[in-house]
Amino acid sequence: MLTPKLDHLIKQLQILPSVGQKSAQRMALQLLSKKRQQGINLAAALDIAMKEIIECRHCHSFSDDEICPICRDSRRDSSLLCVVESAADVMAIEQSGAYRGRYFVLGGHLSPIDGINADDLHIDELIARIKNEAISELIIATGSTIEGQTTAFFIHDAVCNHVTKITRLAQGIPMGGELEYIDSITLHQALQNRGSL
Amino acid sequence: MLTPKLDHLIKQLQILPSVGQKSAQRMALQLLSKKRQQGINLAAALDIAMKEIIECRHCHSFSDDEICPICRDSRRDSSLLCVVESAADVMAIEQSGAYRGRYFVLGGHLSPIDGINADDLHIDELIARIKNEAISELIIATGSTIEGQTTAFFIHDAVCNHVTKITRLAQGIPMGGELEYIDSITLHQALQNRGSL
Ligand SMILES: [Zn+2]
Ligand SMILES: [Zn+2]
């Protein structure tokens, strides 16, 4: 017989990935007993993030403003474009520290079996961007899964007449691995050893 | 180079127990990509809980109102009083389903070495409550640590003239416990308190 607001908080905390009943309960009680102000701060950060973070109009990564900090940063090399499936992949590559170019987030990978076709991703926009910008190298960093590789070949075929150098992250990323779960060192090596597609 | 509101959210999520940088990042990205409305609901539940949950005036457990649902529930046995260290202990006992009496939360255990004396806990209030109410059994369910036991003896000595029956949770082998991993003191007590099969 829990007091309703505590019961509700414990249920809500379980929307977080890998948080079950037991951890949710521990989280709620620890915040209530010792970290009320920090809990209020977390609630505010969460509310603001959910309501105000948008997709960058230029690369489709998460952004506070219309154009994200990476697209705005004039120190980054605009002739390098790295295509990834998700904003989580952008974060993983950024954390490897091995890349100083631009990004483009597809919003997923092709998967005809799940009904995900080129129209469901930002592929047309990517092709238009490649045609309009002076890109010296396109790095296709989709996942090392069957769908990620299918997506890579699809993009390669669509743009190979418009960009001379198209590369792919080096193998070293284990087969079946999703980018966002790969450690920084492996990502670093995969970026450095990238080869022609 | 993360967009500031996302960076802030990832930092704030790490106030949660056993949430590090990697899990905080995974939580933030999953909420942003797929669960925005649920994230907003969690933020609201958290904010309300931190600002509005108070201590029950009667038992010091967490409560939405001045008196908590357990203290208000007329179906519970008011002649049984169980003394625990924290509101988390109340939840654990409630979840066992084995108890239908009332509770009293001390707010910790005696620990002179850490400067925690009787004045820092609700011990005077507990003694007053025992003197005022018709309690047939006082169950002292403080922790099975040195401090928990010291606290149990202190309470016992203070109220033994006012209540006939004072009990303590049975000590023994936990369910699923392998004998070879149980400490000697627990084994000693489990042997001394052995019962018929
Ligand atoms: Zn951008
Ligand atoms: Zn109460």
mmCIF file of C-alpha atoms in Angstrom, chain A residues 1-6 8-10 12-13 15-19 21-23 25-33 35-36 38-55 62-65 68-70 73 75-76 87-88 91-92 94-95 100 180-183, chain B residues 1-6 8-10 12-19 21-23 25-33 35-55 62-65 68-70 72-73 75-76 87-89 91-92 94-95 100:
data_model
loop_
_atom_site.group_PDB
_atom_site.id
_atom_site.type_symbol
_atom_site.label_atom_id
_atom_site.label_comp_id
_atom_site.label_asym_id
_atom_site.label_seq_id
_atom_site.Cartn_x
_atom_site.Cartn_y
_atom_site.Cartn_z
ATOM 1 C CA MET A 1 0.000 0.000 0.000
ATOM 2 C CA LEU A 2 2.080 2.846 -1.398
ATOM 3 C CA THR A 3 1.179 6.490 -1.275
ATOM 4 C CA PRO A 4 -0.195 7.268 -4.793
ATOM 5 C CA LYS A 5 2.409 9.828 -5.936
ATOM 6 C CA LEU A 6 5.255 7.467 -5.042
ATOM 7 C CA HIS A 8 3.048 6.656 -9.857
ATOM 8 C CA LEU A 9 6.699 7.752 -9.887
ATOM 9 C CA ILE A 10 7.897 4.133 -9.583
ATOM 10 C CA GLN A 12 6.880 6.105 -14.649
ATOM 11 C CA LEU A 13 10.575 5.419 -13.979
ATOM 12 C CA ILE A 15 9.811 3.642 -19.070
ATOM 13 C CA LEU A 16 13.605 4.077 -18.872
ATOM 14 C CA PRO A 17 15.553 1.324 -20.690
ATOM 15 C CA SER A 18 16.643 -1.559 -18.413
ATOM 16 C CA VAL A 19 14.910 -0.102 -15.345
ATOM 17 C CA GLN A 21 10.375 -2.518 -10.640
ATOM 18 C CA LYS A 22 13.235 -3.018 -8.164
ATOM 19 C CA SER A 23 15.573 -0.357 -9.585
ATOM 20 C CA GLN A 25 11.823 1.688 -6.410
ATOM 21 C CA ARG A 26 15.445 2.207 -5.363
ATOM 22 C CA MET A 27 15.704 5.313 -7.572
ATOM 23 C CA ALA A 28 12.482 6.850 -6.230
ATOM 24 C CA LEU A 29 13.353 6.228 -2.574
ATOM 25 C CA GLN A 30 16.900 7.514 -2.916
ATOM 26 C CA LEU A 31 15.724 10.710 -4.603
ATOM 27 C CA LEU A 32 12.997 11.260 -1.990
ATOM 28 C CA SER A 33 15.282 10.597 0.973
ATOM 29 C CA LYS A 35 18.213 14.150 -3.414
ATOM 30 C CA ARG A 36 14.962 16.134 -3.675
ATOM 31 C CA GLN A 38 18.462 17.047 -7.748
ATOM 32 C CA GLY A 39 15.246 15.195 -8.576
ATOM 33 C CA ILE A 40 13.525 18.509 -9.341
ATOM 34 C CA ASN A 41 16.474 19.519 -11.540
ATOM 35 C CA LEU A 42 16.326 16.196 -13.399
ATOM 36 C CA ALA A 43 12.569 16.631 -13.959
ATOM 37 C CA ALA A 44 13.166 20.092 -15.436
ATOM 38 C CA ALA A 45 16.009 18.888 -17.701
ATOM 39 C CA LEU A 46 13.855 16.003 -18.903
ATOM 40 C CA ASP A 47 10.813 18.165 -19.579
ATOM 41 C CA ILE A 48 12.842 20.765 -21.479
ATOM 42 C CA ALA A 49 14.706 18.130 -23.510
ATOM 43 C CA MET A 50 11.509 16.289 -24.507
ATOM 44 C CA LYS A 51 9.673 19.479 -25.476
ATOM 45 C CA GLU A 52 12.425 21.588 -26.988
ATOM 46 C CA ILE A 53 15.014 19.349 -28.658
ATOM 47 C CA ILE A 54 14.300 19.204 -32.384
ATOM 48 C CA GLU A 55 15.947 17.662 -35.451
ATOM 49 C CA PHE A 62 19.220 16.231 -32.336
ATOM 50 C CA SER A 63 19.523 19.982 -31.845
ATOM 51 C CA ASP A 64 18.355 22.781 -29.556
ATOM 52 C CA ASP A 65 18.093 25.125 -32.535
ATOM 53 C CA CYS A 68 22.878 21.930 -34.699
ATOM 54 C CA PRO A 69 26.279 22.849 -33.172
ATOM 55 C CA ILE A 70 28.153 20.498 -35.530
ATOM 56 C CA ASP A 73 30.872 24.843 -36.462
ATOM 57 C CA ARG A 75 36.127 24.665 -37.969
ATOM 58 C CA ARG A 76 34.745 21.350 -39.209
ATOM 59 C CA ALA A 87 21.678 10.542 -33.773
ATOM 60 C CA ALA A 88 23.044 7.956 -31.318
ATOM 61 C CA MET A 91 27.317 10.701 -30.560
ATOM 62 C CA ALA A 92 29.318 7.474 -30.678
ATOM 63 C CA GLU A 94 31.974 12.157 -31.839
ATOM 64 C CA GLN A 95 33.097 10.402 -28.669
ATOM 65 C CA ARG A 100 36.127 16.323 -37.860
ATOM 66 C CA GLU A 180 25.845 3.060 -30.675
ATOM 67 C CA TYR A 181 27.071 0.137 -28.569
ATOM 68 C CA ILE A 182 30.630 0.013 -29.959
ATOM 69 C CA ASP A 183 33.471 1.289 -27.748
ATOM 70 C CA MET B 1 29.897 18.230 -29.470
ATOM 71 C CA LEU B 2 26.423 17.619 -28.075
ATOM 72 C CA THR B 3 23.553 20.030 -28.285
ATOM 73 C CA PRO B 4 23.424 21.700 -24.807
ATOM 74 C CA LYS B 5 19.962 20.504 -23.685
ATOM 75 C CA LEU B 6 20.845 16.878 -24.486
ATOM 76 C CA HIS B 8 22.474 18.632 -19.686
ATOM 77 C CA LEU B 9 19.886 15.822 -19.622
ATOM 78 C CA ILE B 10 22.609 13.135 -19.834
ATOM 79 C CA GLN B 12 21.229 15.040 -14.818
ATOM 80 C CA LEU B 13 20.220 11.395 -15.422
ATOM 81 C CA GLN B 14 23.439 10.348 -13.690
ATOM 82 C CA ILE B 15 22.079 11.426 -10.306
ATOM 83 C CA LEU B 16 20.029 8.198 -10.452
ATOM 84 C CA PRO B 17 21.620 5.285 -8.540
ATOM 85 C CA SER B 18 23.754 2.969 -10.735
ATOM 86 C CA VAL B 19 23.256 5.105 -13.857
ATOM 87 C CA GLN B 21 27.474 8.009 -18.593
ATOM 88 C CA LYS B 22 26.682 5.185 -21.044
ATOM 89 C CA SER B 23 23.261 4.274 -19.626
ATOM 90 C CA GLN B 25 23.107 8.492 -22.872
ATOM 91 C CA ARG B 26 21.074 5.451 -23.909
ATOM 92 C CA MET B 27 18.149 6.620 -21.757
ATOM 93 C CA ALA B 28 18.202 10.164 -23.175
ATOM 94 C CA LEU B 29 18.431 9.030 -26.790
ATOM 95 C CA GLN B 30 15.719 6.409 -26.442
ATOM 96 C CA LEU B 31 13.332 8.906 -24.853
ATOM 97 C CA LEU B 32 14.091 11.530 -27.515
ATOM 98 C CA SER B 33 13.728 9.117 -30.437
ATOM 99 C CA LYS B 35 9.181 8.155 -26.102
ATOM 100 C CA ARG B 36 8.838 11.934 -25.929
ATOM 101 C CA GLN B 37 5.369 11.966 -24.341
ATOM 102 C CA GLN B 38 6.399 9.294 -21.824
ATOM 103 C CA GLY B 39 9.460 11.386 -21.005
ATOM 104 C CA ILE B 40 7.232 14.407 -20.347
ATOM 105 C CA ASN B 41 4.997 12.260 -18.113
ATOM 106 C CA LEU B 42 8.025 10.982 -16.179
ATOM 107 C CA ALA B 43 9.273 14.554 -15.696
ATOM 108 C CA ALA B 44 5.885 15.578 -14.286
ATOM 109 C CA ALA B 45 5.671 12.546 -11.948
ATOM 110 C CA LEU B 46 9.190 13.254 -10.708
ATOM 111 C CA ASP B 47 8.595 16.950 -10.135
ATOM 112 C CA ILE B 48 5.334 16.313 -8.256
ATOM 113 C CA ALA B 49 6.861 13.527 -6.138
ATOM 114 C CA MET B 50 9.899 15.614 -5.141
ATOM 115 C CA LYS B 51 7.818 18.695 -4.280
ATOM 116 C CA GLU B 52 4.692 17.171 -2.776
ATOM 117 C CA ILE B 53 5.540 13.897 -1.021
ATOM 118 C CA ILE B 54 5.953 14.556 2.685
ATOM 119 C CA GLU B 55 6.571 12.466 5.803
ATOM 120 C CA PHE B 62 6.464 8.820 2.772
ATOM 121 C CA SER B 63 2.983 10.171 2.197
ATOM 122 C CA ASP B 64 0.984 12.405 -0.168
ATOM 123 C CA ASP B 65 -1.064 13.723 2.768
ATOM 124 C CA CYS B 68 -0.298 8.045 5.054
ATOM 125 C CA PRO B 69 -2.571 5.344 3.551
ATOM 126 C CA ILE B 70 -1.310 2.688 6.011
ATOM 127 C CA ARG B 72 -5.409 5.739 7.711
ATOM 128 C CA ASP B 73 -6.412 2.152 6.882
ATOM 129 C CA ARG B 75 -8.582 -2.628 8.512
ATOM 130 C CA ARG B 76 -5.010 -2.792 9.793
ATOM 131 C CA ALA B 87 10.560 4.056 4.369
ATOM 132 C CA ALA B 88 12.334 1.576 2.044
ATOM 133 C CA ASP B 89 12.040 -1.032 4.819
ATOM 134 C CA MET B 91 8.009 -1.068 1.308
ATOM 135 C CA ALA B 92 10.020 -4.292 1.588
ATOM 136 C CA GLU B 94 4.630 -4.570 2.633
ATOM 137 C CA GLN B 95 5.776 -6.444 -0.469
ATOM 138 C CA ARG B 100 -1.023 -6.302 8.615
#
